[in-house]
Structures are given as C-alpha cells and as structure tokens.
CSV table of C-alpha atoms in Angstrom, one decimal:
chain,number,residue,atom,x,y,z
A,303,MET,CA,20.2,98.8,1.0
A,304,PHE,CA,19.5,96.6,4.1
A,305,ASP,CA,22.0,95.3,6.7
A,306,ASN,CA,20.4,91.9,6.9
A,307,TYR,CA,18.8,89.4,4.4
A,308,ILE,CA,17.1,86.2,5.0
A,309,VAL,CA,18.3,83.6,2.3
A,310,GLU,CA,15.8,81.3,1.2
A,311,VAL,CA,16.2,78.4,-1.4
A,312,ASP,CA,13.4,75.9,-2.3
A,313,GLU,CA,11.4,76.8,0.5
A,314,HIS,CA,14.1,76.2,2.8
A,315,ALA,CA,15.2,79.0,5.5
A,316,ALA,CA,18.9,78.8,4.5
A,317,GLY,CA,20.4,81.5,6.7
A,318,ILE,CA,20.7,85.1,7.7
A,319,LEU,CA,23.2,87.6,6.3
A,320,ILE,CA,24.5,90.1,8.4
A,321,ARG,CA,26.5,93.3,6.8
A,322,ALA,CA,30.1,93.2,7.6
A,323,GLY,CA,31.5,96.5,6.0
A,324,HIS,CA,30.8,96.3,2.3
A,325,ALA,CA,29.8,92.5,2.6
A,326,PHE,CA,27.7,89.8,4.2
A,327,THR,CA,28.5,86.9,6.6
A,328,PHE,CA,26.4,84.0,6.2
A,329,HIS,CA,24.8,82.7,9.6
A,330,ALA,CA,23.0,79.1,9.0
A,331,VAL,CA,19.3,78.7,10.0
A,332,GLU,CA,19.1,75.0,8.9
A,333,SER,CA,21.8,72.5,9.7
A,334,THR,CA,21.6,71.4,5.8
A,335,PHE,CA,23.7,75.0,5.3
A,336,ARG,CA,26.0,74.6,8.1
A,337,ALA,CA,28.8,74.5,5.7
A,338,LEU,CA,28.2,78.3,4.7
A,339,GLU,CA,28.4,79.4,8.3
A,340,GLY,CA,30.8,82.3,8.6
A,341,VAL,CA,31.5,82.5,4.6
A,342,ILE,CA,31.7,86.4,3.7
A,343,PHE,CA,29.5,87.0,0.4
A,344,PRO,CA,29.6,90.2,-1.7
A,345,ASP,CA,25.8,90.4,-1.8
A,346,ALA,CA,22.7,88.6,-1.0
A,347,PHE,CA,22.5,87.0,-4.6
A,348,ALA,CA,26.1,85.4,-4.3
A,349,ALA,CA,24.9,84.0,-1.2
A,350,GLU,CA,21.6,82.5,-2.4
A,351,ARG,CA,23.6,80.7,-5.3
A,352,ALA,CA,26.1,79.2,-2.8
A,353,ALA,CA,22.9,78.0,-0.8
A,354,LEU,CA,21.2,76.8,-3.9
A,355,ARG,CA,24.3,74.8,-4.9
A,356,LEU,CA,24.9,73.4,-1.7
A,357,LEU,CA,21.3,71.9,-1.3
A,358,ARG,CA,21.4,70.7,-4.9
A,359,HIS,CA,24.8,69.5,-5.1
A,360,GLY,CA,26.2,69.0,-1.6
A,361,ARG,CA,29.4,70.6,0.0
A,362,ARG,CA,31.9,69.9,-2.3
A,363,ARG,CA,30.7,72.4,-4.9
A,364,SER,CA,29.0,74.7,-2.7
A,365,ILE,CA,31.6,77.1,-1.0
A,366,ARG,CA,32.8,79.7,-3.6
A,367,THR,CA,32.0,83.4,-2.6
A,368,GLY,CA,31.4,85.7,-5.4
A,369,ALA,CA,30.5,83.0,-7.9
C-alpha cells in the first residue's frame, strides 16, 4: 500500500493524496479542485470519484467523503 497517490480525472491532474493514519488527505494541484483541499478520504477511489463529480457537476455536489 502506498503513502501517496496522484489523482487524475479526465486528463486533469486533480491533486495528491497524502496518507493520514488510515485515510488520505487531498491536496489540490489544479485550482478547479480547490474545493477538495484538505478533505479526508478513506481511499484513493473515493477521492477520484469526488474529483470527477467536482469536474462534471461543480462544487455543490462534489464534497462527500467516502461516497
């Protein structure tokens, strides 16, 4: 298991996940994903889904950890 992940969605470098105990903290790379800055996710898949929702639907529906 890795301690860091790069999250990419639709050819965008969304952010970097840094392990924080048993979860991961999101650090935005592109300003489009700034709404996810500091959000804690249980795994890389959950962060990728949130970044994809943010890209496609905007901020209102994007920030839900673990979904």
